[in-house]
Amino acid sequence: MTAYLDHAATTPLRPRALDAMMPFLTDDFGNPSGAHSTARRARKAVDEARDSIADCLGVRPGEIIFTSGGTESDNLAIKGVAPGRQMLSSAIEHPAVLEPVRRRSGHFCSVNKDGQVDIGSLESIGFEPGLVSVMAANNETGVIQPIEQVRNAFARRRVTLHSDAVQAVPWLDPADYVAHAELISVSAHKFGGPKGTGALVVKSGTALEPLLHGGGQERELRSGTQNVAGIAGMAAALREVRDGVDQERTRVLTLRDSLITGILHDVPGASLTGRPELLLPGHAHFRFEGIESEALLVLLDEAGIAASAASSCASGALQPSHVLTAMGYSVEESRSGVRFSLGWTSTSQDVDMVLKVLPDTVKRLRAAA
Ligand code: PLP
């Protein structure tokens, strides 16, 4: 048995999402841009998914642009807005935001010790950015960001606000971030939908240039034949999330809090990152004094526990976390972080397994060092 505690990396596909996808992987394989009835069935599925996702997020169907996931949505938002104008993001964004901002010679604003964007530093920046990008919640720590205050800091300036809501979608009320930003990134695989499918909300009136040119799909903003099955799966997963979110928040929060209490009690030198009241319900990120996260993760994996150090890149190499460094932790502390992230399949057995295995594993690593 594996205790899967890496829902912030990806989540298992929800059965309802798989059911919604199956027809478009088999009989209803049409291209939604076509005119015949096979194509029209695919088109109808995309239209219905768009309506449903818009309804779940509290936006208009015409404001949803389907993409290949969070990375593409972030890139489209950042590269497509305000070419030639200055841009600003927080220093703790996902690389899908940090890298495009860096390549456009953008600026980065600091975060405080709690891992939240420092509103004072935003208010005092000495230039007028065309785009500001601040995530709704951080993927490593789970710290929820004050998006409304970010908006207010730029209330009197002509700024487009982008928010990467990839981690926030399964947990937060969309009104908490959707109301304050013009551009919002979403990724299906973080909430029980398929990988390789996402959306960018583009509020009407927001000027955006496409990254991809071709057949003009998605209101000319994202050319390319839509991933019909993926889109249908994303809509079904999001509907299930929104229908059950209150119960699920309470259930997962109870599990997560028992994990936090247990680890802080049973593992000497363990510290929780971020204040509990600022965290998404599924996240519990710890720093373990004197431990290299990589070694700990290998031993946990051998014991059947899947967790992560949050900043793994595609090569699998672990870097000191830029998020922890931005929060003021030393390089050594930034290498000692481990994220346990719970989600829709998490159970009390998963938590029990971590509490059974972790204290001895940490003790063994310290003894070996
Ligand atoms: N933004 C955040 C906050 C994420 O956590 C992730 C994935 O880890 C992404 C963007 C990238 O999303 P995707 O994997 O769909 O490209």
GROMACS .gro file of C-alpha atoms and ligand atoms in nm:
model
  385
    1MET     CA    1   0.000   0.000   0.000
    2THR     CA    2   0.124   0.352  -0.082
    3ALA     CA    3   0.028   0.652   0.126
    4TYR     CA    4  -0.002   0.909  -0.154
    5LEU     CA    5   0.061   1.249   0.002
    6ASP     CA    6   0.159   1.443  -0.308
    7HIS     CA    7  -0.173   1.586  -0.429
    8ALA     CA    8  -0.012   1.925  -0.491
    9ALA     CA    9   0.204   1.758  -0.758
   10THR     CA   10  -0.086   1.576  -0.917
   11THR     CA   11  -0.407   1.399  -0.818
   12PRO     CA   12  -0.560   1.065  -0.918
   13LEU     CA   13  -0.824   1.096  -1.191
   14ARG     CA   14  -1.178   1.109  -1.053
   15PRO     CA   15  -1.400   0.826  -1.187
   16ARG     CA   16  -1.657   1.085  -1.297
   17ALA     CA   17  -1.392   1.263  -1.502
   18LEU     CA   18  -1.290   0.936  -1.666
   19ASP     CA   19  -1.656   0.858  -1.750
   20ALA     CA   20  -1.696   1.202  -1.904
   21MET     CA   21  -1.381   1.154  -2.114
   22MET     CA   22  -1.443   0.803  -2.247
   23PRO     CA   23  -1.687   0.885  -2.531
   24PHE     CA   24  -1.438   1.133  -2.677
   25LEU     CA   25  -1.154   0.883  -2.662
   26THR     CA   26  -1.367   0.627  -2.848
   27ASP     CA   27  -1.677   0.680  -3.064
   28ASP     CA   28  -1.714   1.059  -3.046
   29PHE     CA   29  -1.369   1.139  -3.176
   30GLY     CA   30  -1.471   1.431  -3.398
   31ASN     CA   31  -1.285   1.757  -3.446
   32PRO     CA   32  -1.496   2.028  -3.280
   33SER     CA   33  -1.422   2.272  -3.562
   34GLY     CA   34  -1.592   2.054  -3.824
   35ALA     CA   35  -1.946   2.074  -3.961
   36HIS     CA   36  -2.077   1.714  -3.974
   37SER     CA   37  -2.259   1.542  -3.694
   38THR     CA   38  -1.952   1.361  -3.552
   39ALA     CA   39  -1.778   1.697  -3.527
   40ARG     CA   40  -2.089   1.864  -3.387
   41ARG     CA   41  -2.103   1.613  -3.100
   42ALA     CA   42  -1.747   1.706  -3.006
   43ARG     CA   43  -1.832   2.075  -3.041
   44LYS     CA   44  -2.133   2.033  -2.813
   45ALA     CA   45  -1.914   1.866  -2.548
   46VAL     CA   46  -1.664   2.153  -2.558
   47ASP     CA   47  -1.945   2.411  -2.538
   48GLU     CA   48  -2.111   2.233  -2.246
   49ALA     CA   49  -1.780   2.198  -2.063
   50ARG     CA   50  -1.710   2.568  -2.115
   51ASP     CA   51  -2.053   2.660  -1.974
   52SER     CA   52  -2.006   2.433  -1.674
   53ILE     CA   53  -1.650   2.549  -1.593
   54ALA     CA   54  -1.755   2.913  -1.628
   55ASP     CA   55  -2.046   2.850  -1.394
   56CYS     CA   56  -1.818   2.681  -1.136
   57LEU     CA   57  -1.570   2.971  -1.146
   58GLY     CA   58  -1.829   3.248  -1.160
   59VAL     CA   59  -1.722   3.389  -1.498
   60ARG     CA   60  -1.881   3.402  -1.846
   61PRO     CA   61  -1.835   3.108  -2.087
   62GLY     CA   62  -1.672   3.343  -2.339
   63GLU     CA   63  -1.406   3.423  -2.081
   64ILE     CA   64  -1.270   3.064  -2.070
   65ILE     CA   65  -0.977   2.982  -2.303
   66PHE     CA   66  -0.883   2.613  -2.303
   67THR     CA   67  -0.509   2.539  -2.288
   68SER     CA   68  -0.277   2.243  -2.231
   69GLY     CA   69  -0.249   2.316  -1.857
   70GLY     CA   70  -0.116   2.553  -1.595
   71THR     CA   71   0.220   2.614  -1.762
   72GLU     CA   72   0.064   2.722  -2.090
   73SER     CA   73  -0.198   2.935  -1.916
   74ASP     CA   74   0.072   3.117  -1.718
   75ASN     CA   75   0.287   3.170  -2.027
   76LEU     CA   76  -0.009   3.298  -2.230
   77ALA     CA   77  -0.104   3.542  -1.954
   78ILE     CA   78   0.246   3.678  -1.910
   79LYS     CA   79   0.372   3.688  -2.265
   80GLY     CA   80   0.037   3.788  -2.412
   81VAL     CA   81  -0.030   4.097  -2.204
   82ALA     CA   82   0.114   4.441  -2.241
   83PRO     CA   83   0.411   4.368  -2.468
   84GLY     CA   84   0.670   4.634  -2.407
   85ARG     CA   85   0.537   4.731  -2.064
   86GLN     CA   86   0.710   4.642  -1.738
   87MET     CA   87   0.595   4.341  -1.538
   88LEU     CA   88   0.610   4.231  -1.179
   89SER     CA   89   0.552   3.901  -1.004
   90SER     CA   90   0.607   3.771  -0.655
   91ALA     CA   91   0.935   3.592  -0.590
   92ILE     CA   92   0.753   3.271  -0.491
   93GLU     CA   93   0.565   3.202  -0.814
   94HIS     CA   94   0.582   2.868  -0.993
   95PRO     CA   95   0.859   2.855  -1.258
   96ALA     CA   96   0.583   2.876  -1.524
   97VAL     CA   97   0.545   3.239  -1.412
   98LEU     CA   98   0.897   3.317  -1.289
   99GLU     CA   99   1.071   3.213  -1.611
  100PRO     CA  100   0.859   3.415  -1.857
  101VAL     CA  101   0.880   3.716  -1.623
  102ARG     CA  102   1.259   3.678  -1.603
  103ARG     CA  103   1.287   3.647  -1.981
  104ARG     CA  104   1.095   3.973  -2.020
  105SER     CA  105   1.332   4.142  -1.771
  106GLY     CA  106   1.049   4.170  -1.520
  107HIS     CA  107   1.073   4.254  -1.152
  108PHE     CA  108   1.008   4.037  -0.846
  109CYS     CA  109   0.855   4.153  -0.523
  110SER     CA  110   0.936   4.010  -0.182
  111VAL     CA  111   0.731   3.800   0.057
  112ASN     CA  112   0.720   3.815   0.435
  113LYS     CA  113   0.823   3.549   0.686
  114ASP     CA  114   0.472   3.399   0.669
  115GLY     CA  115   0.518   3.341   0.295
  116GLN     CA  116   0.268   3.607   0.185
  117VAL     CA  117   0.337   3.879  -0.068
  118ASP     CA  118   0.456   4.194   0.103
  119ILE     CA  119   0.185   4.448   0.020
  120GLY     CA  120   0.398   4.739   0.144
  121SER     CA  121   0.666   4.659  -0.113
  122LEU     CA  122   0.402   4.650  -0.387
  123GLU     CA  123   0.263   4.987  -0.288
  124SER     CA  124   0.604   5.148  -0.298
  125ILE     CA  125   0.736   5.020  -0.633
  126GLY     CA  126   0.874   5.306  -0.834
  127PHE     CA  127   0.732   5.221  -1.176
  128GLU     CA  128   0.398   5.149  -1.342
  129PRO     CA  129   0.380   4.778  -1.442
  130GLY     CA  130   0.153   4.668  -1.727
  131LEU     CA  131   0.111   4.325  -1.567
  132VAL     CA  132   0.128   4.202  -1.209
  133SER     CA  133   0.124   3.827  -1.140
  134VAL     CA  134   0.058   3.690  -0.791
  135MET     CA  135  -0.057   3.333  -0.733
  136ALA     CA  136  -0.376   3.261  -0.536
  137ALA     CA  137  -0.190   3.007  -0.319
  138ASN     CA  138   0.166   2.879  -0.321
  139ASN     CA  139   0.234   2.527  -0.445
  140GLU     CA  140   0.518   2.448  -0.201
  141THR     CA  141   0.395   2.591   0.127
  142GLY     CA  142   0.021   2.613   0.055
  143VAL     CA  143   0.018   2.973   0.183
  144ILE     CA  144  -0.287   3.159   0.052
  145GLN     CA  145  -0.202   3.497  -0.098
  146PRO     CA  146  -0.389   3.823  -0.030
  147ILE     CA  147  -0.513   3.875  -0.387
  148GLU     CA  148  -0.772   4.136  -0.289
  149GLN     CA  149  -0.503   4.344  -0.119
  150VAL     CA  150  -0.277   4.306  -0.422
  151ARG     CA  151  -0.560   4.441  -0.639
  152ASN     CA  152  -0.615   4.730  -0.397
  153ALA     CA  153  -0.246   4.816  -0.404
  154PHE     CA  154  -0.289   4.885  -0.776
  155ALA     CA  155  -0.643   5.021  -0.760
  156ARG     CA  156  -0.554   5.355  -0.911
  157ARG     CA  157  -0.312   5.222  -1.170
  158ARG     CA  158  -0.379   5.076  -1.516
  159VAL     CA  159  -0.255   4.728  -1.431
  160THR     CA  160  -0.366   4.384  -1.554
  161LEU     CA  161  -0.359   4.135  -1.266
  162HIS     CA  162  -0.287   3.769  -1.335
  163SER     CA  163  -0.336   3.506  -1.067
  164ASP     CA  164  -0.212   3.149  -1.095
  165ALA     CA  165  -0.494   2.962  -0.920
  166VAL     CA  166  -0.363   2.615  -1.005
  167GLN     CA  167  -0.333   2.510  -0.639
  168ALA     CA  168  -0.626   2.716  -0.511
  169VAL     CA  169  -0.900   2.573  -0.734
  170PRO     CA  170  -0.968   2.251  -0.538
  171TRP     CA  171  -1.005   2.438  -0.209
  172LEU     CA  172  -1.086   2.808  -0.221
  173ASP     CA  173  -1.408   2.985  -0.309
  174PRO     CA  174  -1.342   3.117  -0.663
  175ALA     CA  175  -1.481   3.453  -0.553
  176ASP     CA  176  -1.167   3.494  -0.339
  177TYR     CA  177  -0.943   3.524  -0.643
  178VAL     CA  178  -1.162   3.547  -0.956
  179ALA     CA  179  -1.317   3.878  -0.856
  180HIS     CA  180  -0.981   4.053  -0.826
  181ALA     CA  181  -0.785   3.941  -1.132
  182GLU     CA  182  -0.836   3.979  -1.507
  183LEU     CA  183  -0.643   3.661  -1.592
  184ILE     CA  184  -0.664   3.335  -1.393
  185SER     CA  185  -0.473   3.009  -1.461
  186VAL     CA  186  -0.631   2.670  -1.394
  187SER     CA  187  -0.495   2.315  -1.437
  188ALA     CA  188  -0.722   2.008  -1.439
  189HIS     CA  189  -0.479   1.751  -1.295
  190LYS     CA  190  -0.461   1.932  -0.960
  191PHE     CA  191  -0.826   1.858  -0.887
  192GLY     CA  192  -0.890   1.508  -1.019
  193GLY     CA  193  -0.901   1.593  -1.388
  194PRO     CA  194  -0.662   1.472  -1.658
  195LYS     CA  195  -0.309   1.598  -1.714
  196GLY     CA  196  -0.241   1.821  -2.014
  197THR     CA  197  -0.564   2.020  -1.984
  198GLY     CA  198  -0.619   2.362  -1.835
  199ALA     CA  199  -0.776   2.698  -1.889
  200LEU     CA  200  -0.696   3.063  -1.874
  201VAL     CA  201  -0.981   3.289  -1.766
  202VAL     CA  202  -0.955   3.608  -1.971
  203LYS     CA  203  -1.203   3.863  -1.839
  204SER     CA  204  -1.379   4.055  -2.114
  205GLY     CA  205  -1.204   4.376  -2.209
  206THR     CA  206  -0.856   4.234  -2.130
  207ALA     CA  207  -0.621   4.281  -2.424
  208LEU     CA  208  -0.425   3.961  -2.491
  209GLU     CA  209  -0.202   3.848  -2.778
  210PRO     CA  210  -0.194   3.473  -2.863
  211LEU     CA  211   0.123   3.267  -2.832
  212LEU     CA  212   0.007   3.017  -3.095
  213HIS     CA  213  -0.116   3.114  -3.440
  214GLY     CA  214  -0.310   2.875  -3.660
  215GLY     CA  215  -0.673   2.781  -3.701
  216GLY     CA  216  -0.802   3.052  -3.470
  217GLN     CA  217  -0.969   2.828  -3.212
  218GLU     CA  218  -1.055   2.967  -2.866
  219ARG     CA  219  -1.147   3.313  -2.991
  220GLU     CA  220  -0.817   3.331  -3.182
  221LEU     CA  221  -0.630   3.322  -2.852
  222ARG     CA  222  -0.520   2.959  -2.860
  223SER     CA  223  -0.505   2.794  -3.200
  224GLY     CA  224  -0.499   2.415  -3.214
  225THR     CA  225  -0.764   2.142  -3.211
  226GLN     CA  226  -0.912   2.127  -2.863
  227ASN     CA  227  -0.843   1.830  -2.637
  228VAL     CA  228  -1.211   1.734  -2.623
  229ALA     CA  229  -1.175   1.441  -2.382
  230GLY     CA  230  -0.949   1.641  -2.151
  231ILE     CA  231  -1.188   1.936  -2.152
  232ALA     CA  232  -1.488   1.711  -2.076
  233GLY     CA  233  -1.289   1.547  -1.793
  234MET     CA  234  -1.183   1.882  -1.649
  235ALA     CA  235  -1.545   2.005  -1.645
  236ALA     CA  236  -1.667   1.687  -1.469
  237ALA     CA  237  -1.386   1.703  -1.212
  238LEU     CA  238  -1.445   2.070  -1.137
  239ARG     CA  239  -1.819   2.016  -1.098
  240GLU     CA  240  -1.752   1.737  -0.847
  241VAL     CA  241  -1.506   1.959  -0.658
  242ARG     CA  242  -1.747   2.250  -0.635
  243ASP     CA  243  -2.044   2.029  -0.535
  244GLY     CA  244  -1.850   1.872  -0.247
  245VAL     CA  245  -1.605   2.140  -0.147
  246ASP     CA  246  -1.747   2.226   0.197
  247GLN     CA  247  -1.748   1.867   0.318
  248GLU     CA  248  -1.415   1.790   0.157
  249ARG     CA  249  -1.248   2.094   0.312
  250THR     CA  250  -1.360   1.987   0.659
  251ARG     CA  251  -1.264   1.624   0.605
  252VAL     CA  252  -0.917   1.698   0.467
  253LEU     CA  253  -0.851   1.975   0.719
  254THR     CA  254  -0.915   1.730   1.004
  255LEU     CA  255  -0.673   1.477   0.854
  256ARG     CA  256  -0.413   1.743   0.774
  257ASP     CA  257  -0.429   1.893   1.123
  258SER     CA  258  -0.381   1.554   1.285
  259LEU     CA  259  -0.076   1.506   1.063
  260ILE     CA  260   0.064   1.844   1.169
  261THR     CA  261  -0.001   1.783   1.538
  262GLY     CA  262   0.150   1.434   1.520
  263ILE     CA  263   0.465   1.542   1.336
  264LEU     CA  264   0.528   1.841   1.563
  265HIS     CA  265   0.480   1.616   1.867
  266ASP     CA  266   0.675   1.309   1.750
  267VAL     CA  267   0.960   1.450   1.540
  268PRO     CA  268   1.207   1.670   1.729
  269GLY     CA  269   1.341   1.960   1.519
  270ALA     CA  270   1.039   1.966   1.286
  271SER     CA  271   0.886   2.307   1.207
  272LEU     CA  272   0.572   2.380   1.008
  273THR     CA  273   0.622   2.634   0.728
  274GLY     CA  274   0.361   2.911   0.726
  275ARG     CA  275   0.090   2.994   0.977
  276PRO     CA  276  -0.179   2.719   0.981
  277GLU     CA  277  -0.463   2.969   0.934
  278LEU     CA  278  -0.303   3.089   0.607
  279LEU     CA  279  -0.265   2.744   0.452
  280LEU     CA  280  -0.472   2.558   0.194
  281PRO     CA  281  -0.647   2.266   0.369
  282GLY     CA  282  -0.438   1.996   0.199
  283HIS     CA  283  -0.088   2.136   0.256
  284ALA     CA  284   0.155   2.059   0.539
  285HIS     CA  285   0.511   2.169   0.463
  286PHE     CA  286   0.784   2.105   0.720
  287ARG     CA  287   1.149   2.184   0.764
  288PHE     CA  288   1.342   1.911   0.944
  289GLU     CA  289   1.649   2.048   1.119
  290GLY     CA  290   1.975   1.890   0.998
  291ILE     CA  291   1.804   1.677   0.731
  292GLU     CA  292   1.846   1.685   0.353
  293SER     CA  293   1.499   1.647   0.210
  294GLU     CA  294   1.623   1.432  -0.077
  295ALA     CA  295   1.754   1.158   0.156
  296LEU     CA  296   1.438   1.168   0.365
  297LEU     CA  297   1.215   1.141   0.059
  298VAL     CA  298   1.403   0.834  -0.067
  299LEU     CA  299   1.354   0.655   0.265
  300LEU     CA  300   0.988   0.757   0.285
  301ASP     CA  301   0.936   0.627  -0.067
  302GLU     CA  302   1.095   0.294   0.028
  303ALA     CA  303   0.851   0.277   0.317
  304GLY     CA  304   0.558   0.340   0.080
  305ILE     CA  305   0.503   0.711   0.142
  306ALA     CA  306   0.487   0.949  -0.154
  307ALA     CA  307   0.570   1.308  -0.055
  308SER     CA  308   0.788   1.568  -0.220
  309ALA     CA  309   1.029   1.853  -0.169
  310ALA     CA  310   0.804   2.066  -0.382
  311SER     CA  311   1.070   2.212  -0.604
  312SER     CA  312   1.156   1.907  -0.807
  313CYS     CA  313   1.209   1.992  -1.170
  314ALA     CA  314   1.156   1.770  -1.474
  315SER     CA  315   1.503   1.614  -1.433
  316GLY     CA  316   1.405   1.506  -1.081
  317ALA     CA  317   1.690   1.709  -0.931
  318LEU     CA  318   1.613   1.888  -0.606
  319GLN     CA  319   1.716   2.252  -0.580
  320PRO     CA  320   1.710   2.456  -0.260
  321SER     CA  321   1.356   2.592  -0.260
  322HIS     CA  322   1.332   2.945  -0.403
  323VAL     CA  323   1.014   2.984  -0.201
  324LEU     CA  324   1.181   2.912   0.133
  325THR     CA  325   1.479   3.129   0.037
  326ALA     CA  326   1.242   3.415  -0.046
  327MET     CA  327   1.080   3.369   0.297
  328GLY     CA  328   1.420   3.433   0.455
  329TYR     CA  329   1.530   3.077   0.534
  330SER     CA  330   1.896   2.981   0.489
  331VAL     CA  331   2.008   2.758   0.201
  332GLU     CA  332   2.047   2.471   0.450
  333GLU     CA  333   1.691   2.522   0.578
  334SER     CA  334   1.568   2.554   0.220
  335ARG     CA  335   1.709   2.210   0.146
  336SER     CA  336   1.536   2.053   0.447
  337GLY     CA  337   1.175   2.111   0.336
  338VAL     CA  338   0.928   1.830   0.276
  339ARG     CA  339   0.572   1.880   0.159
  340PHE     CA  340   0.291   1.643   0.247
  341SER     CA  341  -0.016   1.732   0.044
  342LEU     CA  342  -0.353   1.569   0.094
  343GLY     CA  343  -0.646   1.555  -0.141
  344TRP     CA  344  -0.963   1.380  -0.243
  345THR     CA  345  -0.828   1.023  -0.197
  346SER     CA  346  -0.649   1.086   0.135
  347THR     CA  347  -0.748   0.878   0.436
  348SER     CA  348  -0.659   0.852   0.805
  349GLN     CA  349  -0.450   0.542   0.717
  350ASP     CA  350  -0.223   0.767   0.509
  351VAL     CA  351  -0.172   0.997   0.806
  352ASP     CA  352  -0.115   0.703   1.044
  353MET     CA  353   0.146   0.559   0.813
  354VAL     CA  354   0.346   0.885   0.807
  355LEU     CA  355   0.327   0.915   1.184
  356LYS     CA  356   0.444   0.555   1.221
  357VAL     CA  357   0.738   0.582   0.979
  358LEU     CA  358   0.862   0.942   0.993
  359PRO     CA  359   0.997   0.977   1.350
  360ASP     CA  360   1.230   0.676   1.321
  361THR     CA  361   1.336   0.767   0.969
  362VAL     CA  362   1.439   1.117   1.077
  363LYS     CA  363   1.619   0.972   1.380
  364ARG     CA  364   1.808   0.725   1.158
  365LEU     CA  365   1.915   0.997   0.914
  366ARG     CA  366   2.038   1.219   1.197
  367ALA     CA  367   2.232   0.928   1.347
  368ALA     CA  368   2.391   0.853   1.009
  369ALA     CA  369   2.493   1.217   0.969
  370PLP     N1  370   0.133   2.675  -1.131
  370PLP     C1  371   0.135   2.612  -1.012
  370PLP     C2  372   0.111   2.691  -0.888
  370PLP     C3  373   0.157   2.474  -1.005
  370PLP     O1  374   0.157   2.413  -0.886
  370PLP     C4  375   0.178   2.403  -1.126
  370PLP     C5  376   0.208   2.257  -1.123
  370PLP     O2  377   0.276   2.209  -1.034
  370PLP     C6  378   0.175   2.473  -1.247
  370PLP     C7  379   0.153   2.608  -1.246
  370PLP     C8  380   0.195   2.403  -1.378
  370PLP     O3  381   0.077   2.335  -1.414
  370PLP     P1  382   0.081   2.218  -1.524
  370PLP     O4  383   0.144   2.100  -1.459
  370PLP     O5  384  -0.064   2.194  -1.556
  370PLP     O6  385   0.156   2.269  -1.641
   0.00000   0.00000   0.00000
